[in-house]
Short mmCIF file of C-alpha atoms in Angstrom, two decimals:
data_model
loop_
_atom_site.label_atom_id
_atom_site.label_comp_id
_atom_site.label_asym_id
_atom_site.label_seq_id
_atom_site.Cartn_x
_atom_site.Cartn_y
_atom_site.Cartn_z
CA MET A 1 -127.74 -41.58 -134.44
CA THR A 2 -128.53 -37.87 -134.23
CA ASN A 3 -128.91 -36.09 -130.92
CA THR A 4 -132.62 -35.59 -131.64
CA LYS A 5 -133.16 -39.31 -132.20
CA ARG A 6 -131.23 -40.07 -129.05
CA SER A 7 -133.35 -37.69 -127.01
CA LEU A 8 -136.54 -39.27 -128.35
CA LEU A 9 -135.22 -42.74 -127.57
CA ALA A 10 -134.25 -41.71 -124.08
CA LEU A 11 -137.67 -40.16 -123.50
CA ALA A 12 -139.30 -43.34 -124.76
CA ILE A 13 -137.31 -45.42 -122.33
CA VAL A 14 -138.16 -43.18 -119.40
CA ALA A 15 -141.83 -43.17 -120.41
CA ALA A 16 -141.88 -46.93 -120.69
CA LEU A 17 -140.38 -47.28 -117.27
CA ALA A 18 -142.87 -44.82 -115.84
CA LEU A 19 -145.65 -47.03 -117.18
CA GLY A 20 -144.13 -50.06 -115.56
CA THR A 21 -142.76 -51.58 -118.75
CA GLN A 22 -139.50 -53.50 -118.15
CA ILE A 23 -136.46 -53.06 -120.36
CA PRO A 24 -134.93 -56.50 -121.10
CA SER A 25 -132.14 -57.45 -118.73
CA VAL A 26 -133.11 -54.76 -116.22
CA VAL A 27 -132.21 -56.06 -112.80
CA ALA A 28 -131.30 -52.90 -110.88
CA GLN A 29 -133.48 -52.20 -107.89
CA GLN A 30 -134.74 -55.77 -107.98
CA SER A 31 -132.29 -57.14 -105.48
CA ARG A 32 -130.04 -55.74 -102.79
CA ASP A 33 -127.72 -58.67 -103.51
CA THR A 34 -126.77 -57.10 -106.85
CA VAL A 35 -125.21 -53.89 -108.09
CA VAL A 36 -125.83 -53.00 -111.73
CA PHE A 37 -123.21 -50.96 -113.55
CA GLY A 38 -123.97 -49.13 -116.77
CA MET A 39 -121.16 -48.62 -119.24
CA ALA A 40 -121.10 -46.98 -122.69
CA GLN A 41 -118.58 -49.49 -124.04
CA GLU A 42 -118.42 -53.25 -124.31
CA PRO A 43 -114.87 -54.56 -123.81
CA ASP A 44 -113.11 -56.46 -126.55
CA CYS A 45 -111.32 -58.69 -124.04
CA LEU A 46 -110.50 -59.10 -120.35
CA ALA A 47 -106.77 -59.84 -120.62
CA MET A 48 -105.49 -56.32 -120.40
CA THR A 49 -101.95 -56.98 -121.59
CA PHE A 50 -103.47 -58.07 -124.91
CA CYS A 51 -106.01 -55.25 -125.38
CA SER A 52 -106.49 -51.69 -124.18
CA MET A 53 -110.17 -50.71 -123.86
CA ALA A 54 -110.92 -48.93 -120.60
CA ALA A 55 -114.18 -50.89 -120.37
CA GLY A 56 -112.21 -54.11 -120.02
CA MET A 57 -109.88 -52.59 -117.47
CA ALA A 58 -112.85 -51.50 -115.36
CA ILE A 59 -114.32 -55.00 -115.16
CA VAL A 60 -110.90 -56.52 -114.55
CA ASN A 61 -110.74 -54.36 -111.40
CA SER A 62 -113.36 -56.69 -109.90
CA VAL A 63 -112.00 -59.94 -111.34
CA PHE A 64 -108.27 -59.69 -110.61
CA ALA A 65 -106.34 -58.74 -107.51
CA ASP A 66 -103.15 -56.74 -108.09
CA MET A 67 -99.72 -57.02 -106.55
CA VAL A 68 -99.79 -53.27 -105.88
CA LYS A 69 -102.49 -50.71 -106.65
CA TYR A 70 -103.55 -47.09 -106.04
CA ASN A 71 -106.32 -46.04 -103.66
CA ASP A 72 -108.58 -43.00 -103.81
CA LYS A 73 -105.85 -40.86 -102.19
CA TRP A 74 -103.51 -41.79 -105.09
CA GLN A 75 -101.36 -43.73 -102.62
CA LEU A 76 -99.78 -47.08 -103.49
CA HIS A 77 -100.72 -50.01 -101.30
CA SER A 78 -100.01 -53.70 -101.50
CA GLN A 79 -102.69 -56.29 -102.23
CA THR A 80 -101.41 -59.76 -103.16
CA VAL A 81 -97.92 -59.01 -101.82
CA GLU A 82 -96.98 -58.25 -98.23
CA LYS A 83 -95.62 -54.75 -98.85
CA VAL A 84 -94.61 -52.22 -101.47
CA PRO A 85 -90.82 -52.56 -101.86
CA THR A 86 -88.79 -49.43 -101.13
CA LEU A 87 -85.16 -48.36 -101.42
CA LYS A 88 -85.26 -47.37 -97.76
CA ASP A 89 -86.29 -50.87 -96.63
CA GLY A 90 -83.76 -52.61 -98.86
CA ASP A 91 -86.21 -54.85 -100.73
CA TRP A 92 -85.55 -52.56 -103.72
CA GLN A 93 -81.79 -52.42 -104.31
CA LEU A 94 -79.68 -50.39 -106.73
CA LEU A 95 -76.77 -52.52 -107.95
CA PRO A 96 -73.48 -51.77 -109.71
CA GLY A 97 -73.68 -51.32 -113.45
CA GLY A 98 -77.06 -49.56 -113.29
CA LYS A 99 -78.87 -52.77 -112.41
CA MET A 100 -81.51 -53.32 -109.73
CA LYS A 101 -83.11 -56.08 -107.68
CA VAL A 102 -86.64 -55.88 -106.29
CA THR A 103 -88.03 -58.55 -103.97
CA TYR A 104 -91.72 -59.19 -103.39
CA LYS A 105 -93.26 -61.58 -100.88
CA PHE A 106 -96.62 -62.88 -102.05
CA LYS A 107 -99.24 -63.28 -99.35
CA LYS A 108 -100.40 -66.82 -98.66
CA GLY A 109 -104.13 -67.18 -99.02
CA PHE A 110 -104.85 -65.57 -102.41
CA THR A 111 -106.20 -68.19 -104.80
CA TRP A 112 -107.34 -68.27 -108.39
CA HIS A 113 -111.06 -68.72 -108.84
CA ASP A 114 -110.52 -72.44 -109.51
CA GLY A 115 -108.93 -72.81 -106.07
CA LYS A 116 -105.26 -72.99 -107.10
CA PRO A 117 -102.92 -70.74 -105.06
CA VAL A 118 -101.60 -67.47 -106.51
CA THR A 119 -97.82 -67.65 -106.21
CA ALA A 120 -94.62 -66.05 -107.41
CA LEU A 121 -94.38 -68.89 -109.95
CA ASP A 122 -97.40 -67.43 -111.76
CA ALA A 123 -95.70 -64.02 -111.88
CA SER A 124 -92.43 -65.49 -113.15
CA TRP A 125 -94.19 -67.48 -115.88
CA THR A 126 -96.32 -64.48 -116.92
CA TYR A 127 -93.15 -62.44 -117.41
CA LEU A 128 -91.63 -65.11 -119.66
CA MET A 129 -94.86 -65.42 -121.64
CA LEU A 130 -95.26 -61.66 -122.20
CA ARG A 131 -91.57 -61.24 -123.02
CA ASN A 132 -91.90 -63.67 -125.92
CA PRO A 133 -92.28 -61.53 -129.08
CA ARG A 134 -94.78 -64.05 -130.45
CA SER A 135 -97.25 -63.43 -127.62
CA PRO A 136 -99.85 -60.71 -128.37
CA ALA A 137 -98.64 -58.25 -125.69
CA ILE A 138 -99.49 -54.61 -126.43
CA THR A 139 -96.07 -53.47 -125.30
CA ARG A 140 -92.83 -54.92 -123.89
CA PHE A 141 -91.11 -51.58 -123.36
CA VAL A 142 -90.70 -52.00 -119.59
CA LEU A 143 -90.45 -55.80 -119.74
CA ARG A 144 -87.27 -55.47 -121.80
CA LYS A 145 -85.65 -53.68 -118.87
CA ILE A 146 -86.11 -56.82 -116.78
CA GLU A 147 -83.40 -59.43 -117.03
CA ASN A 148 -85.40 -62.07 -115.23
CA MET A 149 -88.08 -62.80 -112.66
CA LEU A 150 -86.97 -65.62 -110.42
CA VAL A 151 -88.38 -67.76 -107.68
CA PRO A 152 -84.97 -68.52 -106.15
CA ASN A 153 -86.03 -71.10 -103.58
CA PRO A 154 -88.07 -74.05 -104.86
CA GLN A 155 -89.31 -74.55 -101.31
CA ASP A 156 -90.64 -70.98 -101.19
CA PRO A 157 -93.00 -70.30 -104.12
CA TYR A 158 -94.13 -67.02 -102.57
CA THR A 159 -90.89 -65.02 -102.96
CA LEU A 160 -90.30 -63.26 -106.29
CA VAL A 161 -86.99 -61.63 -107.18
CA VAL A 162 -87.11 -59.25 -110.13
CA GLN A 163 -83.68 -58.62 -111.65
CA TRP A 164 -83.56 -55.41 -113.69
CA ASN A 165 -80.86 -54.89 -116.29
CA GLU A 166 -81.28 -51.12 -115.94
CA THR A 167 -82.88 -48.71 -113.50
CA TYR A 168 -86.57 -47.85 -113.68
CA PRO A 169 -88.20 -45.27 -111.38
CA PHE A 170 -91.43 -47.20 -110.77
CA ALA A 171 -89.98 -50.66 -110.30
CA ASN A 172 -91.99 -51.24 -107.12
CA THR A 173 -95.45 -50.97 -108.65
CA GLY A 174 -95.98 -54.68 -109.32
CA HIS A 175 -96.46 -56.78 -112.42
CA THR A 176 -99.18 -58.55 -114.36
CA VAL A 177 -99.91 -62.05 -113.06
CA TYR A 178 -101.89 -64.68 -114.97
CA PRO A 179 -102.67 -68.27 -113.91
CA ARG A 180 -99.88 -70.40 -115.35
CA HIS A 181 -101.82 -73.65 -114.97
CA VAL A 182 -104.63 -72.25 -117.15
CA MET A 183 -102.60 -70.72 -119.99
CA GLU A 184 -99.31 -72.59 -120.23
CA ARG A 185 -100.48 -75.45 -122.45
CA GLU A 186 -101.77 -73.07 -125.15
CA TYR A 187 -98.68 -70.91 -124.79
CA LEU A 188 -96.39 -73.87 -125.41
CA ARG A 189 -98.48 -74.88 -128.43
CA ASP A 190 -98.70 -71.40 -130.01
CA PRO A 191 -97.92 -68.11 -128.16
CA ALA A 192 -99.76 -66.11 -130.81
CA GLY A 193 -102.88 -68.18 -130.15
CA LEU A 194 -103.25 -66.71 -126.65
CA LYS A 195 -105.28 -63.81 -128.10
CA SER A 196 -108.14 -66.27 -128.61
CA HIS A 197 -107.58 -68.33 -125.43
CA LYS A 198 -110.59 -68.73 -123.15
CA GLN A 199 -108.73 -66.70 -120.51
CA VAL A 200 -109.18 -63.64 -122.71
CA ARG A 201 -113.00 -63.59 -122.51
CA SER A 202 -113.69 -65.93 -119.59
CA PRO A 203 -110.79 -65.35 -117.22
CA VAL A 204 -109.89 -67.34 -114.16
CA GLY A 205 -109.13 -64.40 -111.90
CA SER A 206 -107.93 -63.77 -108.38
CA GLY A 207 -110.10 -60.85 -107.34
CA PRO A 208 -113.24 -60.43 -105.23
CA TYR A 209 -115.60 -61.39 -108.07
CA LYS A 210 -115.49 -64.25 -110.58
CA LEU A 211 -117.01 -64.20 -114.03
CA LEU A 212 -120.32 -66.03 -114.43
CA GLU A 213 -121.34 -65.10 -117.97
CA TRP A 214 -120.63 -62.71 -120.83
CA VAL A 215 -123.62 -62.18 -123.09
CA PRO A 216 -122.20 -60.28 -126.09
CA GLY A 217 -124.02 -57.05 -126.81
CA SER A 218 -125.83 -57.17 -123.48
CA HIS A 219 -123.94 -57.67 -120.21
CA ILE A 220 -121.36 -59.43 -118.07
CA THR A 221 -122.35 -60.98 -114.74
CA LEU A 222 -119.88 -61.46 -111.89
CA GLU A 223 -120.42 -63.39 -108.68
CA ALA A 224 -118.67 -62.78 -105.36
CA TYR A 225 -115.75 -65.15 -104.76
CA ASP A 226 -116.29 -66.46 -101.25
CA LYS A 227 -112.61 -67.37 -100.73
CA PHE A 228 -111.29 -63.85 -101.38
CA PRO A 229 -108.80 -63.39 -98.51
CA GLU A 230 -109.66 -59.73 -97.88
CA GLY A 231 -113.21 -60.88 -97.15
CA ALA A 232 -116.00 -61.96 -99.45
CA ALA A 233 -117.74 -59.10 -101.18
CA LYS A 234 -120.78 -57.89 -99.30
CA ILE A 235 -122.85 -57.54 -102.47
CA LYS A 236 -123.16 -60.95 -104.10
CA LYS A 237 -123.38 -60.04 -107.77
CA GLN A 238 -122.24 -57.37 -110.19
CA VAL A 239 -123.99 -56.96 -113.54
CA TRP A 240 -122.19 -54.80 -116.11
CA ARG A 241 -124.71 -53.65 -118.73
CA PHE A 242 -123.46 -52.33 -122.05
CA ILE A 243 -125.56 -49.30 -123.03
CA LEU A 244 -123.50 -47.81 -125.80
CA ASP A 245 -125.46 -44.61 -126.32
CA ALA A 246 -124.69 -42.10 -123.55
CA THR A 247 -128.14 -40.51 -123.78
CA VAL A 248 -129.86 -43.84 -123.31
CA LEU A 249 -127.52 -44.66 -120.43
CA GLN A 250 -128.39 -41.30 -118.86
CA ALA A 251 -132.08 -42.18 -119.07
CA ASN A 252 -131.38 -45.47 -117.31
CA VAL A 253 -129.60 -43.65 -114.48
CA ILE A 254 -132.47 -41.21 -114.10
CA ALA A 255 -134.94 -44.10 -114.03
CA ASN A 256 -132.87 -46.05 -111.46
CA GLN A 257 -132.27 -48.89 -113.88
CA VAL A 258 -128.54 -48.89 -113.18
CA ASP A 259 -126.94 -48.37 -109.77
CA ALA A 260 -123.55 -47.03 -110.84
CA THR A 261 -121.83 -45.97 -114.06
CA GLU A 262 -118.28 -46.09 -115.34
CA ILE A 263 -116.92 -45.24 -118.83
CA ASN A 264 -120.31 -43.57 -119.32
CA ASN A 265 -119.34 -40.88 -121.89
CA PHE A 266 -121.51 -38.36 -120.02
CA SER A 267 -121.14 -34.64 -120.55
CA ILE A 268 -121.21 -32.27 -117.60
CA ASP A 269 -124.68 -31.19 -118.75
CA GLN A 270 -125.84 -34.80 -118.52
CA MET A 271 -124.38 -35.15 -115.03
CA ILE A 272 -126.18 -31.98 -113.89
CA GLU A 273 -129.43 -33.25 -115.43
CA ILE A 274 -129.08 -36.58 -113.62
CA GLU A 275 -128.61 -34.78 -110.29
CA ARG A 276 -131.63 -32.59 -110.96
CA ARG A 277 -133.97 -35.37 -111.99
CA ASN A 278 -132.90 -38.16 -109.67
CA PRO A 279 -131.89 -37.04 -106.15
CA ALA A 280 -131.17 -40.68 -105.28
CA VAL A 281 -128.01 -40.55 -107.40
CA THR A 282 -124.63 -39.05 -106.53
CA ALA A 283 -122.79 -37.53 -109.50
CA HIS A 284 -119.04 -37.80 -108.94
CA TYR A 285 -116.83 -35.12 -110.56
CA THR A 286 -113.42 -36.59 -109.69
CA PRO A 287 -110.12 -34.86 -110.54
CA ALA A 288 -108.35 -37.21 -112.91
CA MET A 289 -105.49 -37.87 -115.29
CA ILE A 290 -107.56 -38.16 -118.46
CA TRP A 291 -106.27 -36.48 -121.60
CA GLU A 292 -108.71 -35.97 -124.48
CA HIS A 293 -106.88 -35.46 -127.75
CA ILE A 294 -106.69 -36.10 -131.47
CA ASP A 295 -103.95 -38.34 -132.83
CA VAL A 296 -102.65 -37.18 -136.20
CA ASN A 297 -101.40 -39.73 -138.73
CA VAL A 298 -98.01 -38.10 -139.28
CA GLU A 299 -97.25 -40.48 -142.16
CA ASN A 300 -100.01 -38.94 -144.25
CA GLU A 301 -98.75 -36.92 -147.23
CA TRP A 302 -100.26 -33.67 -145.93
CA LEU A 303 -100.07 -34.21 -142.18
CA LYS A 304 -96.38 -35.15 -142.09
CA ASP A 305 -95.69 -31.39 -142.38
CA LYS A 306 -95.79 -30.02 -138.83
CA ARG A 307 -96.96 -26.64 -140.16
CA VAL A 308 -100.19 -28.33 -141.22
CA ARG A 309 -100.60 -29.95 -137.78
CA GLN A 310 -99.94 -26.59 -136.11
CA ALA A 311 -102.45 -24.91 -138.45
CA ILE A 312 -105.13 -27.39 -137.42
CA ALA A 313 -104.39 -26.64 -133.75
CA HIS A 314 -104.71 -22.88 -134.39
CA ALA A 315 -107.96 -23.41 -136.30
CA ILE A 316 -109.68 -25.26 -133.45
CA ASN A 317 -111.15 -23.13 -130.67
CA ARG A 318 -110.41 -25.36 -127.68
CA GLU A 319 -111.11 -22.55 -125.20
CA GLU A 320 -114.66 -22.50 -126.52
CA PHE A 321 -115.01 -26.24 -125.82
CA SER A 322 -113.80 -25.70 -122.27
CA THR A 323 -115.99 -22.71 -121.44
CA LYS A 324 -119.19 -23.51 -123.35
CA LEU A 325 -119.34 -27.29 -123.20
CA PHE A 326 -117.62 -27.90 -119.86
CA TYR A 327 -118.22 -24.63 -117.94
CA GLY A 328 -114.46 -24.25 -117.45
CA LYS A 329 -114.29 -27.46 -115.36
CA GLN A 330 -112.25 -29.31 -117.99
CA PRO A 331 -109.30 -27.05 -118.86
CA VAL A 332 -107.67 -26.73 -122.27
CA ALA A 333 -104.70 -29.08 -122.69
CA HIS A 334 -101.50 -27.67 -124.16
CA THR A 335 -99.44 -30.80 -123.56
CA TRP A 336 -100.08 -34.48 -122.97
CA LEU A 337 -99.35 -34.71 -119.23
CA PRO A 338 -102.03 -33.46 -116.81
CA GLU A 339 -101.35 -30.87 -114.15
CA ARG A 340 -101.25 -33.32 -111.23
CA HIS A 341 -98.52 -35.43 -112.82
CA GLU A 342 -95.04 -34.72 -111.51
CA GLY A 343 -93.74 -33.99 -115.01
CA PHE A 344 -96.43 -31.53 -116.11
CA ASN A 345 -94.92 -28.60 -118.06
CA PRO A 346 -97.09 -25.43 -118.05
CA ASN A 347 -94.63 -23.54 -120.26
CA VAL A 348 -94.85 -25.44 -123.54
CA LYS A 349 -95.71 -23.78 -126.85
CA LYS A 350 -99.41 -22.94 -126.96
CA TYR A 351 -101.76 -22.76 -129.95
CA ALA A 352 -104.39 -20.09 -129.37
CA HIS A 353 -107.44 -19.98 -131.61
CA ASP A 354 -106.05 -17.95 -134.51
CA PRO A 355 -107.59 -18.69 -137.95
CA ALA A 356 -105.38 -16.08 -139.60
CA ARG A 357 -102.25 -17.80 -138.32
CA ALA A 358 -103.67 -21.15 -139.46
CA ARG A 359 -104.19 -19.81 -142.99
CA THR A 360 -100.64 -18.43 -143.06
CA LEU A 361 -99.16 -21.78 -142.02
CA LEU A 362 -101.22 -23.63 -144.62
CA THR A 363 -100.07 -21.21 -147.33
CA GLU A 364 -96.46 -21.78 -146.28
CA ALA A 365 -97.12 -25.54 -146.53
CA GLY A 366 -98.11 -25.13 -150.18
CA PHE A 367 -101.89 -24.93 -150.03
CA SER A 368 -103.97 -22.37 -151.92
CA MET A 369 -107.67 -21.59 -151.83
CA GLY A 370 -109.88 -23.26 -154.44
CA PRO A 371 -113.03 -21.88 -156.07
CA ASP A 372 -115.31 -23.79 -153.67
CA GLY A 373 -113.78 -22.20 -150.56
CA PHE A 374 -111.62 -25.24 -149.73
CA LEU A 375 -107.85 -25.52 -150.02
CA ARG A 376 -105.93 -27.31 -152.76
CA ASP A 377 -102.44 -28.75 -152.46
CA SER A 378 -99.69 -28.11 -155.00
CA LYS A 379 -101.03 -30.96 -157.15
CA GLY A 380 -104.55 -29.57 -157.11
CA ALA A 381 -105.97 -32.11 -154.70
CA ARG A 382 -108.76 -30.84 -152.44
CA PHE A 383 -107.74 -30.69 -148.77
CA GLU A 384 -110.26 -33.13 -147.34
CA ILE A 385 -109.44 -35.16 -144.23
CA SER A 386 -111.40 -37.47 -141.96
CA ILE A 387 -111.74 -37.74 -138.21
CA MET A 388 -112.78 -40.91 -136.39
CA THR A 389 -113.94 -41.43 -132.81
CA THR A 390 -116.20 -43.66 -130.72
CA ALA A 391 -119.72 -43.74 -132.17
CA GLY A 392 -122.43 -42.88 -129.66
CA ASN A 393 -120.24 -40.61 -127.57
CA ALA A 394 -122.38 -37.46 -127.65
CA VAL A 395 -119.64 -35.19 -126.28
CA ARG A 396 -117.10 -36.21 -128.88
CA GLU A 397 -119.67 -36.03 -131.67
CA GLN A 398 -120.58 -32.51 -130.55
CA VAL A 399 -116.90 -31.51 -130.55
CA GLN A 400 -116.52 -33.00 -134.04
CA GLN A 401 -119.40 -30.92 -135.39
CA ILE A 402 -117.93 -27.71 -133.98
CA MET A 403 -114.48 -28.62 -135.30
CA LYS A 404 -115.91 -29.25 -138.75
CA GLU A 405 -117.17 -25.66 -138.94
CA GLN A 406 -113.96 -24.22 -137.48
CA LEU A 407 -111.75 -26.09 -139.97
CA ARG A 408 -114.05 -25.12 -142.81
CA ALA A 409 -113.35 -21.49 -141.89
CA VAL A 410 -109.69 -21.99 -142.86
CA GLY A 411 -110.44 -24.10 -145.94
CA ILE A 412 -110.18 -27.67 -144.60
CA ASP A 413 -113.03 -30.07 -145.33
CA LEU A 414 -113.44 -32.43 -142.35
CA ARG A 415 -115.36 -35.68 -142.84
CA ILE A 416 -116.71 -37.47 -139.78
CA ASP A 417 -116.30 -41.25 -139.89
CA ASN A 418 -116.96 -42.86 -136.49
CA ARG A 419 -116.79 -46.48 -135.35
CA PRO A 420 -118.04 -48.50 -132.34
CA ALA A 421 -115.55 -48.36 -129.49
CA SER A 422 -114.66 -52.05 -129.83
CA VAL A 423 -113.73 -51.49 -133.48
CA LEU A 424 -111.95 -48.19 -132.93
CA PHE A 425 -109.75 -49.55 -130.14
CA GLY A 426 -109.67 -53.14 -131.39
CA THR A 427 -108.35 -52.48 -134.88
CA VAL A 428 -108.43 -48.85 -136.06
CA THR A 429 -105.92 -47.48 -133.56
CA GLN A 430 -103.86 -50.61 -132.93
CA ARG A 431 -103.48 -51.36 -136.65
CA ARG A 432 -103.23 -47.64 -137.46
CA THR A 433 -105.90 -47.77 -140.16
CA PHE A 434 -107.15 -44.21 -139.57
CA PRO A 435 -106.11 -42.13 -142.59
CA HIS A 436 -105.89 -38.73 -140.91
CA LEU A 437 -107.26 -38.02 -137.40
CA VAL A 438 -108.64 -40.09 -134.53
CA MET A 439 -110.07 -38.65 -131.30
CA TYR A 440 -110.08 -40.46 -127.96
CA ALA A 441 -108.62 -40.20 -124.45
CA TRP A 442 -105.66 -41.63 -122.62
CA LEU A 443 -106.30 -42.52 -118.98
CA MET A 444 -103.08 -42.11 -117.03
CA SER A 445 -101.62 -42.58 -113.56
CA PRO A 446 -98.68 -41.05 -111.65
CA THR A 447 -96.42 -43.72 -113.21
CA THR A 448 -97.33 -42.83 -116.80
CA LEU A 449 -94.24 -41.70 -118.67
CA GLY A 450 -95.54 -41.78 -122.25
CA ASN A 451 -92.90 -44.21 -123.45
CA THR A 452 -95.49 -46.36 -125.21
CA PHE A 453 -97.14 -43.24 -126.73
CA TRP A 454 -94.15 -41.41 -128.19
CA HIS A 455 -91.08 -43.67 -128.54
CA SER A 456 -90.43 -44.68 -132.16
CA THR A 457 -90.10 -48.36 -131.20
CA GLN A 458 -93.74 -48.24 -130.08
CA VAL A 459 -95.26 -47.53 -133.49
CA PRO A 460 -97.40 -50.65 -134.09
CA THR A 461 -96.34 -52.42 -137.28
CA PRO A 462 -96.47 -55.98 -138.62
CA ALA A 463 -92.71 -56.15 -138.08
CA ASN A 464 -93.06 -55.67 -134.29
CA ASN A 465 -96.24 -57.78 -134.03
CA TRP A 466 -98.31 -54.55 -133.61
CA GLU A 467 -96.58 -53.68 -130.37
CA GLY A 468 -96.96 -50.21 -128.89
CA GLN A 469 -99.43 -47.34 -128.61
CA ASN A 470 -97.65 -44.71 -130.71
CA TYR A 471 -100.64 -44.51 -133.01
CA PRO A 472 -99.66 -41.23 -134.75
CA GLY A 473 -96.49 -42.94 -136.03
CA PHE A 474 -94.30 -40.28 -134.41
CA ARG A 475 -90.57 -40.86 -134.92
CA HIS A 476 -88.19 -38.32 -133.43
CA ALA A 477 -84.62 -39.19 -132.49
CA GLU A 478 -84.20 -36.59 -129.73
CA THR A 479 -87.51 -37.59 -128.17
CA ASP A 480 -86.39 -41.23 -128.15
CA LYS A 481 -83.15 -40.22 -126.45
CA ILE A 482 -84.93 -38.21 -123.75
CA ILE A 483 -87.45 -40.97 -123.09
CA ASP A 484 -84.65 -43.51 -122.77
CA GLN A 485 -83.01 -41.19 -120.23
CA TYR A 486 -86.04 -40.51 -118.02
CA MET A 487 -87.16 -44.12 -118.13
CA THR A 488 -84.02 -44.99 -116.16
CA GLU A 489 -83.84 -41.88 -113.95
CA ILE A 490 -84.45 -42.62 -110.26
CA ASP A 491 -83.87 -39.01 -109.17
CA ALA A 492 -87.27 -37.32 -109.38
CA THR A 493 -85.87 -33.82 -109.97
CA LYS A 494 -83.79 -34.96 -112.95
CA ARG A 495 -86.68 -37.09 -114.27
CA VAL A 496 -89.09 -34.13 -114.16
CA ALA A 497 -86.60 -31.92 -116.02
CA LEU A 498 -86.35 -34.51 -118.79
CA LEU A 499 -90.13 -34.94 -118.97
CA ARG A 500 -90.53 -31.19 -119.34
CA LYS A 501 -87.95 -31.09 -122.11
CA GLN A 502 -89.74 -33.90 -123.94
CA GLN A 503 -93.01 -31.95 -123.76
CA GLU A 504 -91.38 -28.84 -125.22
CA ILE A 505 -90.32 -30.86 -128.26
CA TRP A 506 -93.67 -32.60 -128.40
CA ALA A 507 -95.59 -29.31 -128.37
CA GLU A 508 -93.48 -28.05 -131.29
CA GLU A 509 -93.83 -31.25 -133.34
CA LEU A 510 -97.49 -31.83 -132.37
CA PRO A 511 -98.05 -35.49 -133.31
CA SER A 512 -101.40 -35.12 -131.52
CA ILE A 513 -103.70 -32.16 -131.05
CA PRO A 514 -104.25 -31.72 -127.31
CA LEU A 515 -107.90 -30.84 -126.54
CA TYR A 516 -108.64 -30.79 -122.80
CA PHE A 517 -108.12 -32.64 -119.53
CA ARG A 518 -111.24 -34.42 -118.39
CA LEU A 519 -112.77 -34.97 -115.00
CA HIS A 520 -113.61 -38.57 -114.19
CA LEU A 521 -117.40 -38.50 -114.37
CA THR A 522 -119.20 -41.38 -112.68
CA THR A 523 -122.48 -41.90 -110.84
CA SER A 524 -123.66 -44.12 -108.02
CA ASN A 525 -126.84 -44.70 -106.06
CA LYS A 526 -126.69 -42.86 -102.73
CA LYS A 527 -127.63 -46.06 -100.90
CA LEU A 528 -124.38 -47.67 -102.03
CA THR A 529 -121.75 -47.06 -99.36
CA ASN A 530 -117.97 -46.66 -99.65
CA VAL A 531 -117.98 -45.64 -103.33
CA LYS A 532 -114.72 -43.72 -103.87
CA PRO A 533 -113.79 -42.98 -107.50
CA THR A 534 -110.08 -42.30 -108.06
CA GLY A 535 -109.69 -40.76 -111.52
CA LEU A 536 -106.67 -42.93 -112.32
CA SER A 537 -106.02 -45.44 -115.06
CA GLY A 538 -106.26 -48.97 -113.77
CA THR A 539 -108.27 -47.94 -110.71
CA TYR A 540 -111.89 -47.49 -111.68
CA ILE A 541 -114.98 -46.79 -109.58
CA ASN A 542 -115.17 -50.47 -108.53
CA TRP A 543 -111.56 -50.72 -107.30
CA ASN A 544 -112.85 -51.37 -103.75
CA SER A 545 -116.27 -52.76 -104.64
CA GLN A 546 -115.84 -55.77 -102.35
CA THR A 547 -116.39 -53.29 -99.50
CA TRP A 548 -119.57 -51.75 -100.95
CA GLU A 549 -122.86 -52.31 -99.16
CA TRP A 550 -126.46 -51.34 -99.70
CA LYS A 551 -127.53 -48.97 -96.96
CA GLN A 552 -130.83 -50.07 -95.41
#
C-alpha cells in the first residue's frame, strides 16, 4: 500500500469515527474494565522458545510469570522465585573445573491457569524438553552449557538446582518454564510435534492474565487471572488488536480507539502528530536497546565478498536517516551493540556516506559499469539485488525508497520485496530464504551477548533443525573463538574487552549493515496509571500491567 493510500484510509477511519460509525471489534473507551492494545504485528505463536516475533513476546508478558525479570530501571528482580541468586549470597557457586551450581527457590502460590501449582519440576522438565534436538527450540546455545536441572529432594518440589558444565556470566537470570502436565504427553509422542501443540497458540500460562480467545487476523483477548499471587489485575480484560498498517493504527490512537500501543511501527513524526491531535495520549520515547539493521546473505555469490558489503554501507547515507527522518533522536549505528550495553565499542570501523569509495570497492570486486548505468559482474550479469522487510511498516518502507536511490547512484539496482511480519519472521529469516538483504530490528537486553546472532553453530540449517538466529550465514573462526570465551567469562572487565574485540572484527567483516539505534516508541492513554515502558527485549509496555488502573 502506498503512503498516499494509507493516508486516505486513515482519514476515512477518523472521519467515520467522527460521524459515530463503529469500526468492527472496537471496544476501547467502552469499558473501564478493559484496556485495548494496538499492535502492528500479529504473532505467529505464543511459545517464545519456538518462535521469535516481538508481538508474541509482548502478549506473553501478560500471560506468563517469569522466574526473574527486568523492571523499568533495568534492574533484575525475582517473580516466581524467592530471590535472584548471587555469588555473594552463595546460592550461585563457582565450582572446580569451571563448573557452577545455581539454586532457586520457587515461591509457593504461583499456579498455572488450570490451577496446577508452578514448581521446580516444571522447570526441570522444560529444560529436558528444550535440550532435545528434536524439539523445535530456536536455540540451545546456553542450554548446552547446563549439565542438568535437578529437583534434588522429592519432598521439596520448589527447589531447583541448576548444574552448569561451564561458567556463564548471566546464570542467575532464570529459565523458561512450561507446564509439564500440559505438554509432556505430546512431547513423549513426538518432540517435533510441539510446534503445533495447543500450548503454542492457546497457552496455559502462569501470569496475571489468561488467554480467552485468539481470532486470527483480528485480536487476542485476555482475562485477569484471579488467583495471581501478586494480586489480581485491576483491569479485568486486555484486548490486543492487530492493526498491521502503522498509519491506520495511528488513526486509531488519535481517535481513542486503542488505549495503548506496542510494536506499533510508528515514526517519530507519527508520535508527534499523535501528541498534537490527541492530548489524552502520552507518547513514550523510551531509551532502548533496539538495533535496526540489514542482514546480508553472505552466501550469495556477490555478497560473500566483504568489499561488496562495505561498498553498500558506504553507499547508504545513514546520517541522513538519523537527522531527517528521526531528528537526531535515533543515532547512526556503527556496530551491533547499543551504547547502554556494557560491551558497546565506540571505536569500531565506521562507514561514512562515500559513494566514490563505494564505487572503488565495487571495481576492486570485479564490477564494471554497464550501458544502462548499472553495474555488471565479470560474467556480464547485471548487479540487481533485493531487500525484504515487514510490509506495512511505513518507516522501513521510507528507508527502502531512499536506499534504492542511493544504491542506484553507485550502480546497484535494488528491488523491494516485502512480506507480512508473520511470514518474514516465521519463514523468511528462520529458513534463510531471503536471497540478498533483509531489514528488521533486534530487541536486546543487558544480557544479550550476540552468541545466537554471530556464532557459526547458530546458522539455521536443516542439519541443526533450523536452530539459531545467525540469519546472514556468517562463519568466522576467530569470532567463534571470542564468543566462546566471553560466554564463559564471569569477570566483567575481561568480558567487555572480548566483546569489543568481537565488534572490531564484525565491523570489518560486516555480515549486517548497521542502520541506527531506535527509541522504544509506545503510547498510552493518560488515564491509565503506572504505565512504565522499559525499552528492553522481553519486557514490553505491559510488563507490570496487573498494576495498571483507570484513573477516575
